[in-house]
Amino acid sequence: MQVVGPELDIRAQCEAILRSLPEWFGIEEGLVHYADATLQLPTFALTEKRNAVGFISLNQHFPESSEVHCMAVHREHRGKGFGRVLLEHAEHWLRGRHTRFLQVKTVSASLEDAAYEQTRGFYARMGFVPLQEFPELWDPHNPCLQMIKGL
Ligand SMILES: CC(C)(COP(=O)(O)OP(=O)(O)OC[C@H]1O[C@@H](n2cnc3c(N)ncnc32)[C@H](O)[C@@H]1OP(=O)(O)O)[C@@H](O)C(=O)NCCC(=O)NCCS
């Protein structure tokens, strides 16, 4: 296993990972957006024999603060510690650039959704704390929770 990035040209592999997770990436427009973003944003991928099993894309809004734009581990490889490896690698890279805060926006608990409950559980385990809920940032059926951690 090897982490590669932050400049990658493996859009198709990232798209395949997203397509393995329809509970999270079931909206085609969103899926294409996240796959395209792997070509534009700093992205790290965890690869096994040159095949990506997971990736994380980062959006640097300000020098001091960044955002997890998208992160996904292929369904067959979830729960094996790969998400932690990817996130910790990204955090190390950001610290080296003097970035102090990392945020992520995900679906809030106001919407009952077993899939996103797992996502929030992962981010909480990785040290993110809820900062603010934005009920209508995306749309009223998709309430947003902003989580943040200090680097
Ligand atoms: C979220 C995701 C990236 C995490 O990657 P992963 O490889 O499955 O997670 P890991 O196995 O590295 O887990 C890391 C830690 O989080 C913990 N964790 C994971 N899910 C958890 C949950 N639902 N509740 C509590 N802890 C959780 C693990 O137990 C592990 O803890 P440890 O390292 O202290 O033992 C991955 O599961 C995924 O792609 N999910 C679907 C898409 C998604 O939610 N993407 C993010 C938002 S768009």
mmCIF file of C-alpha atoms and ligand atoms in Angstrom:
data_model
loop_
_atom_site.group_PDB
_atom_site.id
_atom_site.type_symbol
_atom_site.label_atom_id
_atom_site.label_comp_id
_atom_site.label_asym_id
_atom_site.label_seq_id
_atom_site.Cartn_x
_atom_site.Cartn_y
_atom_site.Cartn_z
ATOM 1 C CA MET A 1 0.000 0.000 0.000
ATOM 2 C CA GLN A 2 1.234 3.438 -0.931
ATOM 3 C CA VAL A 3 -0.158 6.953 -0.639
ATOM 4 C CA VAL A 4 0.288 8.999 -3.817
ATOM 5 C CA GLY A 5 -0.534 12.655 -4.530
ATOM 6 C CA PRO A 6 -1.263 15.512 -4.230
ATOM 7 C CA GLU A 7 -1.395 15.831 -8.021
ATOM 8 C CA LEU A 8 -3.115 12.844 -9.570
ATOM 9 C CA ASP A 9 -4.547 11.815 -12.898
ATOM 10 C CA ILE A 10 -6.650 8.850 -11.817
ATOM 11 C CA ARG A 11 -10.145 10.228 -12.285
ATOM 12 C CA ALA A 12 -11.563 6.915 -13.584
ATOM 13 C CA GLN A 13 -10.294 4.998 -10.570
ATOM 14 C CA CYS A 14 -11.753 7.575 -8.190
ATOM 15 C CA GLU A 15 -15.058 7.445 -10.074
ATOM 16 C CA ALA A 16 -15.123 3.650 -9.651
ATOM 17 C CA ILE A 17 -14.621 4.065 -5.899
ATOM 18 C CA LEU A 18 -17.501 6.554 -5.722
ATOM 19 C CA ARG A 19 -19.735 4.239 -7.777
ATOM 20 C CA SER A 20 -19.130 1.443 -5.248
ATOM 21 C CA LEU A 21 -20.837 3.645 -2.596
ATOM 22 C CA PRO A 22 -24.320 4.501 -3.934
ATOM 23 C CA GLU A 23 -25.738 5.228 -0.455
ATOM 24 C CA TRP A 24 -23.389 8.222 -0.300
ATOM 25 C CA PHE A 25 -22.847 9.126 -3.936
ATOM 26 C CA GLY A 26 -26.189 8.195 -5.516
ATOM 27 C CA ILE A 27 -26.717 11.544 -7.226
ATOM 28 C CA GLU A 28 -24.996 11.383 -10.612
ATOM 29 C CA GLU A 29 -24.257 15.105 -10.819
ATOM 30 C CA GLY A 30 -22.549 15.065 -7.436
ATOM 31 C CA LEU A 31 -20.582 11.939 -8.256
ATOM 32 C CA VAL A 32 -19.256 13.445 -11.500
ATOM 33 C CA HIS A 33 -18.377 16.651 -9.645
ATOM 34 C CA TYR A 34 -16.331 14.769 -7.032
ATOM 35 C CA ALA A 35 -14.617 12.611 -9.669
ATOM 36 C CA ASP A 36 -13.727 15.724 -11.735
ATOM 37 C CA ALA A 37 -12.427 17.470 -8.619
ATOM 38 C CA THR A 38 -9.718 14.804 -8.199
ATOM 39 C CA LEU A 39 -8.054 16.380 -11.252
ATOM 40 C CA GLN A 40 -8.336 19.929 -9.938
ATOM 41 C CA LEU A 41 -7.853 19.787 -6.163
ATOM 42 C CA PRO A 42 -4.966 18.386 -4.135
ATOM 43 C CA THR A 43 -5.871 14.699 -3.894
ATOM 44 C CA PHE A 44 -4.180 11.774 -2.192
ATOM 45 C CA ALA A 45 -4.959 8.180 -3.069
ATOM 46 C CA LEU A 46 -4.093 4.946 -1.359
ATOM 47 C CA THR A 47 -2.990 2.474 -3.981
ATOM 48 C CA GLU A 48 -2.472 -1.260 -4.021
ATOM 49 C CA LYS A 49 -0.536 -2.492 -7.061
ATOM 50 C CA ARG A 50 -1.205 0.904 -8.718
ATOM 51 C CA ASN A 51 -4.942 0.522 -8.188
ATOM 52 C CA ALA A 52 -6.590 3.148 -5.969
ATOM 53 C CA VAL A 53 -8.660 1.776 -3.074
ATOM 54 C CA GLY A 54 -9.473 5.180 -1.582
ATOM 55 C CA PHE A 55 -8.862 8.885 -2.013
ATOM 56 C CA ILE A 56 -9.205 12.258 -0.308
ATOM 57 C CA SER A 57 -9.531 15.631 -2.054
ATOM 58 C CA LEU A 58 -8.774 18.862 -0.216
ATOM 59 C CA ASN A 59 -9.996 22.395 -0.799
ATOM 60 C CA GLN A 60 -7.744 25.099 0.612
ATOM 61 C CA HIS A 61 -10.025 28.081 1.190
ATOM 62 C CA PHE A 62 -7.395 30.118 3.054
ATOM 63 C CA PRO A 63 -3.738 29.461 3.894
ATOM 64 C CA GLU A 64 -4.732 28.685 7.484
ATOM 65 C CA SER A 65 -7.705 26.462 6.793
ATOM 66 C CA SER A 66 -8.654 23.646 4.487
ATOM 67 C CA GLU A 67 -11.667 21.428 3.831
ATOM 68 C CA VAL A 68 -12.093 17.742 3.102
ATOM 69 C CA HIS A 69 -13.867 18.183 -0.218
ATOM 70 C CA CYS A 70 -14.492 14.480 -0.718
ATOM 71 C CA MET A 71 -13.180 11.284 0.742
ATOM 72 C CA ALA A 72 -14.077 7.698 -0.054
ATOM 73 C CA VAL A 73 -12.767 4.182 0.420
ATOM 74 C CA HIS A 74 -13.991 1.471 -1.947
ATOM 75 C CA ARG A 75 -16.848 -0.526 -0.432
ATOM 76 C CA GLU A 76 -14.765 -3.743 -0.419
ATOM 77 C CA HIS A 77 -12.039 -2.049 1.608
ATOM 78 C CA ARG A 78 -13.991 -0.022 4.156
ATOM 79 C CA GLY A 79 -13.246 -0.549 7.825
ATOM 80 C CA LYS A 80 -9.648 -1.680 7.319
ATOM 81 C CA GLY A 81 -7.950 1.507 8.503
ATOM 82 C CA PHE A 82 -7.443 2.995 5.026
ATOM 83 C CA GLY A 83 -9.565 6.062 5.733
ATOM 84 C CA ARG A 84 -7.412 6.822 8.779
ATOM 85 C CA VAL A 85 -4.219 6.417 6.708
ATOM 86 C CA LEU A 86 -5.511 8.803 4.039
ATOM 87 C CA LEU A 87 -6.777 11.436 6.448
ATOM 88 C CA GLU A 88 -3.629 11.347 8.600
ATOM 89 C CA HIS A 89 -1.478 11.650 5.478
ATOM 90 C CA ALA A 90 -3.486 14.669 4.316
ATOM 91 C CA GLU A 91 -3.289 16.237 7.774
ATOM 92 C CA HIS A 92 0.494 15.780 7.857
ATOM 93 C CA TRP A 93 0.779 17.423 4.436
ATOM 94 C CA LEU A 94 -1.417 20.336 5.545
ATOM 95 C CA ARG A 95 0.573 20.857 8.754
ATOM 96 C CA GLY A 96 3.695 21.109 6.609
ATOM 97 C CA ARG A 97 1.973 23.970 4.795
ATOM 98 C CA HIS A 98 1.144 25.652 8.128
ATOM 99 C CA THR A 99 -2.575 24.982 7.800
ATOM 100 C CA ARG A 100 -4.207 25.121 11.237
ATOM 101 C CA PHE A 101 -7.786 23.954 10.747
ATOM 102 C CA LEU A 102 -9.504 21.282 8.705
ATOM 103 C CA GLN A 103 -13.254 21.267 8.192
ATOM 104 C CA VAL A 104 -15.657 18.876 6.555
ATOM 105 C CA LYS A 105 -19.288 19.297 5.593
ATOM 106 C CA THR A 106 -21.505 16.251 5.758
ATOM 107 C CA VAL A 107 -25.174 15.400 6.182
ATOM 108 C CA SER A 108 -26.412 16.296 9.677
ATOM 109 C CA ALA A 109 -28.239 14.022 12.120
ATOM 110 C CA SER A 110 -31.450 16.030 11.485
ATOM 111 C CA LEU A 111 -31.886 13.681 8.545
ATOM 112 C CA GLU A 112 -32.257 10.076 9.610
ATOM 113 C CA ASP A 113 -29.781 8.279 7.390
ATOM 114 C CA ALA A 114 -27.833 5.202 8.459
ATOM 115 C CA ALA A 115 -25.083 5.789 5.899
ATOM 116 C CA TYR A 116 -24.250 9.320 6.977
ATOM 117 C CA GLU A 117 -24.461 8.294 10.629
ATOM 118 C CA GLN A 118 -21.428 6.115 9.854
ATOM 119 C CA THR A 119 -19.705 9.037 8.155
ATOM 120 C CA ARG A 120 -20.203 11.286 11.178
ATOM 121 C CA GLY A 121 -18.977 8.448 13.422
ATOM 122 C CA PHE A 122 -15.782 8.177 11.372
ATOM 123 C CA TYR A 123 -15.075 11.917 11.448
ATOM 124 C CA ALA A 124 -15.812 12.112 15.199
ATOM 125 C CA ARG A 125 -13.401 9.216 15.812
ATOM 126 C CA MET A 126 -10.792 11.094 13.776
ATOM 127 C CA GLY A 127 -11.097 14.131 16.058
ATOM 128 C CA PHE A 128 -13.596 16.337 14.236
ATOM 129 C CA VAL A 129 -16.181 18.153 16.379
ATOM 130 C CA PRO A 130 -19.510 19.563 15.194
ATOM 131 C CA LEU A 131 -19.256 23.313 14.639
ATOM 132 C CA GLN A 132 -22.521 24.412 13.040
ATOM 133 C CA GLU A 133 -25.552 23.037 11.260
ATOM 134 C CA PHE A 134 -26.695 24.672 8.017
ATOM 135 C CA PRO A 135 -30.202 23.332 7.371
ATOM 136 C CA GLU A 136 -30.564 24.925 3.940
ATOM 137 C CA LEU A 137 -27.021 25.299 2.599
ATOM 138 C CA TRP A 138 -27.525 22.433 0.127
ATOM 139 C CA ASP A 139 -31.286 21.985 0.238
ATOM 140 C CA PRO A 140 -33.839 21.493 3.029
ATOM 141 C CA HIS A 141 -33.898 17.718 2.384
ATOM 142 C CA ASN A 142 -30.136 17.553 2.811
ATOM 143 C CA PRO A 143 -29.226 19.405 6.038
ATOM 144 C CA CYS A 144 -25.524 20.143 6.328
ATOM 145 C CA LEU A 145 -23.309 19.685 9.398
ATOM 146 C CA GLN A 146 -19.958 21.444 9.466
ATOM 147 C CA MET A 147 -17.339 19.629 11.530
ATOM 148 C CA ILE A 148 -13.853 20.926 12.301
ATOM 149 C CA LYS A 149 -10.576 19.851 13.841
ATOM 150 C CA GLY A 150 -7.427 21.703 14.783
ATOM 151 C CA LEU A 151 -4.263 20.532 13.094
HETATM 152 C C1 LIG B 1 -15.768 7.289 5.765
HETATM 153 C C2 LIG B 1 -14.669 6.439 5.126
HETATM 154 C C3 LIG B 1 -13.821 7.302 4.202
HETATM 155 C C4 LIG B 1 -13.778 5.927 6.280
HETATM 156 O O1 LIG B 1 -12.774 5.081 5.745
HETATM 157 P P1 LIG B 1 -12.564 3.612 6.364
HETATM 158 O O2 LIG B 1 -11.343 3.044 5.751
HETATM 159 O O3 LIG B 1 -13.813 2.842 6.260
HETATM 160 O O4 LIG B 1 -12.298 3.959 7.920
HETATM 161 P P2 LIG B 1 -11.165 3.346 8.864
HETATM 162 O O5 LIG B 1 -11.264 1.861 8.836
HETATM 163 O O6 LIG B 1 -9.842 3.939 8.518
HETATM 164 O O7 LIG B 1 -11.612 3.887 10.285
HETATM 165 C C5 LIG B 1 -10.827 4.824 11.020
HETATM 166 C C6 LIG B 1 -11.332 4.895 12.444
HETATM 167 O O8 LIG B 1 -12.673 5.375 12.454
HETATM 168 C C7 LIG B 1 -13.490 4.469 13.184
HETATM 169 N N1 LIG B 1 -14.814 4.467 12.597
HETATM 170 C C8 LIG B 1 -15.148 4.229 11.302
HETATM 171 N N2 LIG B 1 -16.485 4.314 11.159
HETATM 172 C C9 LIG B 1 -16.983 4.606 12.381
HETATM 173 C C10 LIG B 1 -18.301 4.813 12.893
HETATM 174 N N3 LIG B 1 -19.369 4.725 12.099
HETATM 175 N N4 LIG B 1 -18.440 5.093 14.200
HETATM 176 C C11 LIG B 1 -17.362 5.188 15.030
HETATM 177 N N5 LIG B 1 -16.081 4.985 14.604
HETATM 178 C C12 LIG B 1 -15.919 4.714 13.305
HETATM 179 C C13 LIG B 1 -12.808 3.120 13.029
HETATM 180 O O9 LIG B 1 -13.195 2.217 14.048
HETATM 181 C C14 LIG B 1 -11.365 3.519 13.109
HETATM 182 O O10 LIG B 1 -11.012 3.715 14.455
HETATM 183 P P3 LIG B 1 -9.527 3.335 14.990
HETATM 184 O O11 LIG B 1 -8.547 3.649 13.869
HETATM 185 O O12 LIG B 1 -9.311 4.192 16.171
HETATM 186 O O13 LIG B 1 -9.580 1.868 15.276
HETATM 187 C C15 LIG B 1 -15.217 5.216 4.343
HETATM 188 O O14 LIG B 1 -15.865 4.309 5.202
HETATM 189 C C16 LIG B 1 -16.171 5.606 3.221
HETATM 190 O O15 LIG B 1 -15.759 5.782 2.077
HETATM 191 N N6 LIG B 1 -17.477 5.759 3.558
HETATM 192 C C17 LIG B 1 -18.479 6.069 2.562
HETATM 193 C C18 LIG B 1 -18.329 7.450 1.971
HETATM 194 C C19 LIG B 1 -18.191 8.543 2.991
HETATM 195 O O16 LIG B 1 -18.806 8.553 4.043
HETATM 196 N N7 LIG B 1 -17.314 9.502 2.678
HETATM 197 C C20 LIG B 1 -17.049 10.639 3.510
HETATM 198 C C21 LIG B 1 -17.963 11.768 3.296
HETATM 199 S S1 LIG B 1 -18.373 12.196 1.701
#
